[in-house]
PDB file of C-alpha atoms in Angstrom:
ATOM      1  CA  UNK A   1      32.400-104.628-123.630  1.00  0.00           C
ATOM      2  CA  UNK A   2      34.280-107.818-124.458  1.00  0.00           C
ATOM      3  CA  UNK A   3      33.989-110.846-122.250  1.00  0.00           C
ATOM      4  CA  UNK A   4      35.662-114.181-122.577  1.00  0.00           C
ATOM      5  CA  UNK A   5      33.492-117.215-123.029  1.00  0.00           C
ATOM      6  CA  UNK A   6      34.577-120.650-121.926  1.00  0.00           C
ATOM      7  CA  UNK A   7      32.766-123.953-121.874  1.00  0.00           C
ATOM      8  CA  UNK A   8      32.659-123.545-118.080  1.00  0.00           C
ATOM      9  CA  UNK A   9      30.500-120.393-118.241  1.00  0.00           C
ATOM     10  CA  UNK A  10      27.035-120.823-116.736  1.00  0.00           C
ATOM     11  CA  UNK A  11      24.510-121.860-119.381  1.00  0.00           C
ATOM     12  CA  UNK A  12      20.925-123.032-119.254  1.00  0.00           C
ATOM     13  CA  UNK A  13      18.159-123.783-121.727  1.00  0.00           C
ATOM     14  CA  UNK A  14      14.487-123.205-120.953  1.00  0.00           C
ATOM     15  CA  UNK A  15      11.352-123.875-122.999  1.00  0.00           C
ATOM     16  CA  UNK A  16       8.293-121.642-123.148  1.00  0.00           C
ATOM     17  CA  UNK A  17       4.866-122.242-124.618  1.00  0.00           C
ATOM     18  CA  UNK A  18       4.788-118.485-125.379  1.00  0.00           C
ATOM     19  CA  UNK A  19       6.182-116.912-128.542  1.00  0.00           C
ATOM     20  CA  UNK A  20       9.589-115.153-128.615  1.00  0.00           C
ATOM     21  CA  UNK A  21       8.020-111.672-128.596  1.00  0.00           C
ATOM     22  CA  UNK A  22       6.293-112.397-125.296  1.00  0.00           C
ATOM     23  CA  UNK A  23       9.501-113.747-123.741  1.00  0.00           C
ATOM     24  CA  UNK A  24      11.435-110.750-125.103  1.00  0.00           C
ATOM     25  CA  UNK A  25       8.935-108.392-123.451  1.00  0.00           C
ATOM     26  CA  UNK A  26       9.527-110.080-120.079  1.00  0.00           C
ATOM     27  CA  UNK A  27      13.244-109.298-120.508  1.00  0.00           C
ATOM     28  CA  UNK A  28      12.783-105.673-121.567  1.00  0.00           C
ATOM     29  CA  UNK A  29       9.971-104.293-119.421  1.00  0.00           C
ATOM     30  CA  UNK A  30      10.824-102.886-115.966  1.00  0.00           C
ATOM     31  CA  UNK A  31       7.637-104.146-114.314  1.00  0.00           C
ATOM     32  CA  UNK A  32       8.030-107.588-115.898  1.00  0.00           C
ATOM     33  CA  UNK A  33      11.663-107.862-114.766  1.00  0.00           C
ATOM     34  CA  UNK A  34      10.568-106.993-111.229  1.00  0.00           C
ATOM     35  CA  UNK A  35       7.845-109.657-111.469  1.00  0.00           C
ATOM     36  CA  UNK A  36      10.208-112.570-112.168  1.00  0.00           C
ATOM     37  CA  UNK A  37      13.640-111.499-110.880  1.00  0.00           C
ATOM     38  CA  UNK A  38      14.362-108.594-108.529  1.00  0.00           C
ATOM     39  CA  UNK A  39      13.323-104.916-108.399  1.00  0.00           C
ATOM     40  CA  UNK A  40      14.368-103.170-111.609  1.00  0.00           C
ATOM     41  CA  UNK A  41      14.731 -99.566-112.770  1.00  0.00           C
ATOM     42  CA  UNK A  42      16.296 -97.633-115.614  1.00  0.00           C
ATOM     43  CA  UNK A  43      16.298 -98.311-119.335  1.00  0.00           C
ATOM     44  CA  UNK A  44      15.941-101.533-121.296  1.00  0.00           C
ATOM     45  CA  UNK A  45      16.893-100.430-124.819  1.00  0.00           C
ATOM     46  CA  UNK A  46      20.343-100.986-126.350  1.00  0.00           C
ATOM     47  CA  UNK A  47      22.837 -98.511-124.900  1.00  0.00           C
ATOM     48  CA  UNK A  48      20.761 -97.727-121.797  1.00  0.00           C
ATOM     49  CA  UNK A  49      21.644 -98.407-118.176  1.00  0.00           C
ATOM     50  CA  UNK A  50      19.527-100.967-116.351  1.00  0.00           C
ATOM     51  CA  UNK A  51      19.632-101.291-112.569  1.00  0.00           C
ATOM     52  CA  UNK A  52      18.490-103.959-110.148  1.00  0.00           C
ATOM     53  CA  UNK A  53      18.112-103.803-106.380  1.00  0.00           C
ATOM     54  CA  UNK A  54      20.164-106.908-105.766  1.00  0.00           C
ATOM     55  CA  UNK A  55      20.377-108.094-102.195  1.00  0.00           C
ATOM     56  CA  UNK A  56      21.986-105.401-100.061  1.00  0.00           C
ATOM     57  CA  UNK A  57      23.280-103.437-103.030  1.00  0.00           C
ATOM     58  CA  UNK A  58      22.785-102.535-106.642  1.00  0.00           C
ATOM     59  CA  UNK A  59      23.529-104.334-109.879  1.00  0.00           C
ATOM     60  CA  UNK A  60      24.230-101.931-112.774  1.00  0.00           C
ATOM     61  CA  UNK A  61      24.130-103.182-116.353  1.00  0.00           C
ATOM     62  CA  UNK A  62      24.646-101.735-119.793  1.00  0.00           C
ATOM     63  CA  UNK A  63      22.052-103.083-122.207  1.00  0.00           C
ATOM     64  CA  UNK A  64      24.380-104.224-124.981  1.00  0.00           C
ATOM     65  CA  UNK A  65      21.669-105.734-127.168  1.00  0.00           C
ATOM     66  CA  UNK A  66      17.894-105.590-127.153  1.00  0.00           C
ATOM     67  CA  UNK A  67      17.111-107.042-130.574  1.00  0.00           C
ATOM     68  CA  UNK A  68      13.380-107.867-130.690  1.00  0.00           C
ATOM     69  CA  UNK A  69      12.508-110.705-130.553  1.00  0.00           C
ATOM     70  CA  UNK A  70      15.742-112.702-130.688  1.00  0.00           C
ATOM     71  CA  UNK A  71      18.373-111.462-128.226  1.00  0.00           C
ATOM     72  CA  UNK A  72      19.017-109.513-125.050  1.00  0.00           C
ATOM     73  CA  UNK A  73      22.524-108.966-123.674  1.00  0.00           C
ATOM     74  CA  UNK A  74      23.474-107.162-120.497  1.00  0.00           C
ATOM     75  CA  UNK A  75      27.074-106.207-119.665  1.00  0.00           C
ATOM     76  CA  UNK A  76      27.739-105.997-115.931  1.00  0.00           C
ATOM     77  CA  UNK A  77      29.257-102.620-115.019  1.00  0.00           C
ATOM     78  CA  UNK A  78      28.924-102.777-111.216  1.00  0.00           C
ATOM     79  CA  UNK A  79      27.610-105.271-108.713  1.00  0.00           C
ATOM     80  CA  UNK A  80      27.903-104.341-105.051  1.00  0.00           C
ATOM     81  CA  UNK A  81      26.706-107.637-103.593  1.00  0.00           C
ATOM     82  CA  UNK A  82      28.605-109.904-106.044  1.00  0.00           C
ATOM     83  CA  UNK A  83      31.795-108.175-107.261  1.00  0.00           C
ATOM     84  CA  UNK A  84      32.706-111.328-109.234  1.00  0.00           C
ATOM     85  CA  UNK A  85      30.039-110.318-111.767  1.00  0.00           C
ATOM     86  CA  UNK A  86      31.788-107.106-112.888  1.00  0.00           C
ATOM     87  CA  UNK A  87      33.002-107.596-116.455  1.00  0.00           C
ATOM     88  CA  UNK A  88      30.690-110.547-117.156  1.00  0.00           C
ATOM     89  CA  UNK A  89      27.857-110.593-119.694  1.00  0.00           C
ATOM     90  CA  UNK A  90      24.371-112.063-119.371  1.00  0.00           C
ATOM     91  CA  UNK A  91      22.716-113.225-122.594  1.00  0.00           C
ATOM     92  CA  UNK A  92      19.228-114.359-123.492  1.00  0.00           C
ATOM     93  CA  UNK A  93      18.962-115.829-127.003  1.00  0.00           C
ATOM     94  CA  UNK A  94      15.391-116.599-128.087  1.00  0.00           C
ATOM     95  CA  UNK A  95      14.688-119.220-130.731  1.00  0.00           C
ATOM     96  CA  UNK A  96      11.180-119.973-132.052  1.00  0.00           C
ATOM     97  CA  UNK A  97      10.255-123.621-131.544  1.00  0.00           C
ATOM     98  CA  UNK A  98       6.844-124.411-133.046  1.00  0.00           C
ATOM     99  CA  UNK A  99       4.473-121.932-131.404  1.00  0.00           C
ATOM    100  CA  UNK A 100       6.779-121.546-128.388  1.00  0.00           C
ATOM    101  CA  UNK A 101      10.301-120.420-127.603  1.00  0.00           C
ATOM    102  CA  UNK A 102      13.585-121.935-126.548  1.00  0.00           C
ATOM    103  CA  UNK A 103      15.662-119.650-124.338  1.00  0.00           C
ATOM    104  CA  UNK A 104      19.416-120.180-124.510  1.00  0.00           C
ATOM    105  CA  UNK A 105      20.744-118.392-121.455  1.00  0.00           C
ATOM    106  CA  UNK A 106      24.385-117.664-120.785  1.00  0.00           C
ATOM    107  CA  UNK A 107      26.316-115.809-118.139  1.00  0.00           C
ATOM    108  CA  UNK A 108      29.731-115.401-119.754  1.00  0.00           C
ATOM    109  CA  UNK A 109      32.434-115.110-117.144  1.00  0.00           C
ATOM    110  CA  UNK A 110      30.404-116.834-114.432  1.00  0.00           C
ATOM    111  CA  UNK A 111      32.412-120.007-114.033  1.00  0.00           C
ATOM    112  CA  UNK A 112      33.693-122.429-111.372  1.00  0.00           C
ATOM    113  CA  UNK A 113      36.739-120.232-110.748  1.00  0.00           C
ATOM    114  CA  UNK A 114      34.568-117.571-109.079  1.00  0.00           C
ATOM    115  CA  UNK A 115      33.829-117.564-105.376  1.00  0.00           C
ATOM    116  CA  UNK A 116      30.098-117.013-105.950  1.00  0.00           C
ATOM    117  CA  UNK A 117      29.544-119.937-108.333  1.00  0.00           C
ATOM    118  CA  UNK A 118      27.408-122.145-106.062  1.00  0.00           C
ATOM    119  CA  UNK A 119      25.105-119.343-104.907  1.00  0.00           C
ATOM    120  CA  UNK A 120      24.919-117.843-108.403  1.00  0.00           C
ATOM    121  CA  UNK A 121      24.124-121.220-109.991  1.00  0.00           C
ATOM    122  CA  UNK A 122      21.310-121.750-107.485  1.00  0.00           C
ATOM    123  CA  UNK A 123      20.062-118.194-108.012  1.00  0.00           C
ATOM    124  CA  UNK A 124      19.979-118.377-111.811  1.00  0.00           C
ATOM    125  CA  UNK A 125      18.317-121.800-111.661  1.00  0.00           C
ATOM    126  CA  UNK A 126      15.548-120.361-109.467  1.00  0.00           C
ATOM    127  CA  UNK A 127      15.047-117.118-111.385  1.00  0.00           C
ATOM    128  CA  UNK A 128      15.085-118.691-114.855  1.00  0.00           C
ATOM    129  CA  UNK A 129      12.300-121.027-113.680  1.00  0.00           C
ATOM    130  CA  UNK A 130      10.561-117.916-112.327  1.00  0.00           C
ATOM    131  CA  UNK A 131      10.869-116.310-115.788  1.00  0.00           C
ATOM    132  CA  UNK A 132       9.198-119.335-117.410  1.00  0.00           C
ATOM    133  CA  UNK A 133       6.400-119.282-114.835  1.00  0.00           C
ATOM    134  CA  UNK A 134       5.907-115.528-115.251  1.00  0.00           C
ATOM    135  CA  UNK A 135       5.745-115.680-119.047  1.00  0.00           C
ATOM    136  CA  UNK A 136       3.695-118.855-119.443  1.00  0.00           C
ATOM    137  CA  UNK A 137       1.513-118.744-116.311  1.00  0.00           C
ATOM    138  CA  UNK A 138       1.437-115.058-115.355  1.00  0.00           C
ATOM    139  CA  UNK A 139       3.123-115.426-111.957  1.00  0.00           C
ATOM    140  CA  UNK A 140       6.836-115.626-111.217  1.00  0.00           C
ATOM    141  CA  UNK A 141       8.769-116.110-107.974  1.00  0.00           C
ATOM    142  CA  UNK A 142      10.736-112.858-107.711  1.00  0.00           C
ATOM    143  CA  UNK A 143      12.876-111.657-104.867  1.00  0.00           C
ATOM    144  CA  UNK A 144      10.723-109.708-102.449  1.00  0.00           C
ATOM    145  CA  UNK A 145      11.170-105.950-102.655  1.00  0.00           C
ATOM    146  CA  UNK A 146      11.733-104.485 -99.219  1.00  0.00           C
ATOM    147  CA  UNK A 147      10.923-101.046 -97.844  1.00  0.00           C
ATOM    148  CA  UNK A 148      13.769 -99.474 -99.874  1.00  0.00           C
ATOM    149  CA  UNK A 149      12.201-100.388-103.206  1.00  0.00           C
ATOM    150  CA  UNK A 150       9.803 -97.464-103.728  1.00  0.00           C
ATOM    151  CA  UNK A 151      12.394 -94.792-102.948  1.00  0.00           C
ATOM    152  CA  UNK A 152      15.107 -96.562-104.954  1.00  0.00           C
ATOM    153  CA  UNK A 153      12.861 -96.976-107.990  1.00  0.00           C
ATOM    154  CA  UNK A 154      11.699 -93.346-107.816  1.00  0.00           C
ATOM    155  CA  UNK A 155      15.351 -92.240-107.765  1.00  0.00           C
ATOM    156  CA  UNK A 156      16.166 -94.259-110.910  1.00  0.00           C
ATOM    157  CA  UNK A 157      12.878 -93.810-112.799  1.00  0.00           C
ATOM    158  CA  UNK A 158      12.057 -90.109-112.380  1.00  0.00           C
ATOM    159  CA  UNK A 159       8.705 -89.093-113.835  1.00  0.00           C
TER     160      UNK A 159
END
């Protein structure tokens, strides 16, 4: 999937005391994703479909890259609660800095021209801080799964 990147796309940089492999694991493990962002299900390897219970709907992503321990890219295929996200790409580039990691985050296509920009900016700011807390301290600030979570996850992660 090709997305356009402009200087207005949402970008953020975060620092971790943990090594890139540990940060990468938090981006590619279903339980870890649920622990810092929102309920997750599906696959996390390149070419797999990853799903999130996102507000009142579902976010469906294609894992475009999962290159341990340097890069994760998700291409947004569907997003019921935030249709503006369809066709955008979410990237996590991990750079070793001493014994820690610098995360260079980008959401290509998420820019001031979209209706959701204020809410999405606030959301990413919160959840990227949650990712740092989860990786470096063991506890993030994820969205609370509601009563739908168990059934939804069972549907998308059959045993």
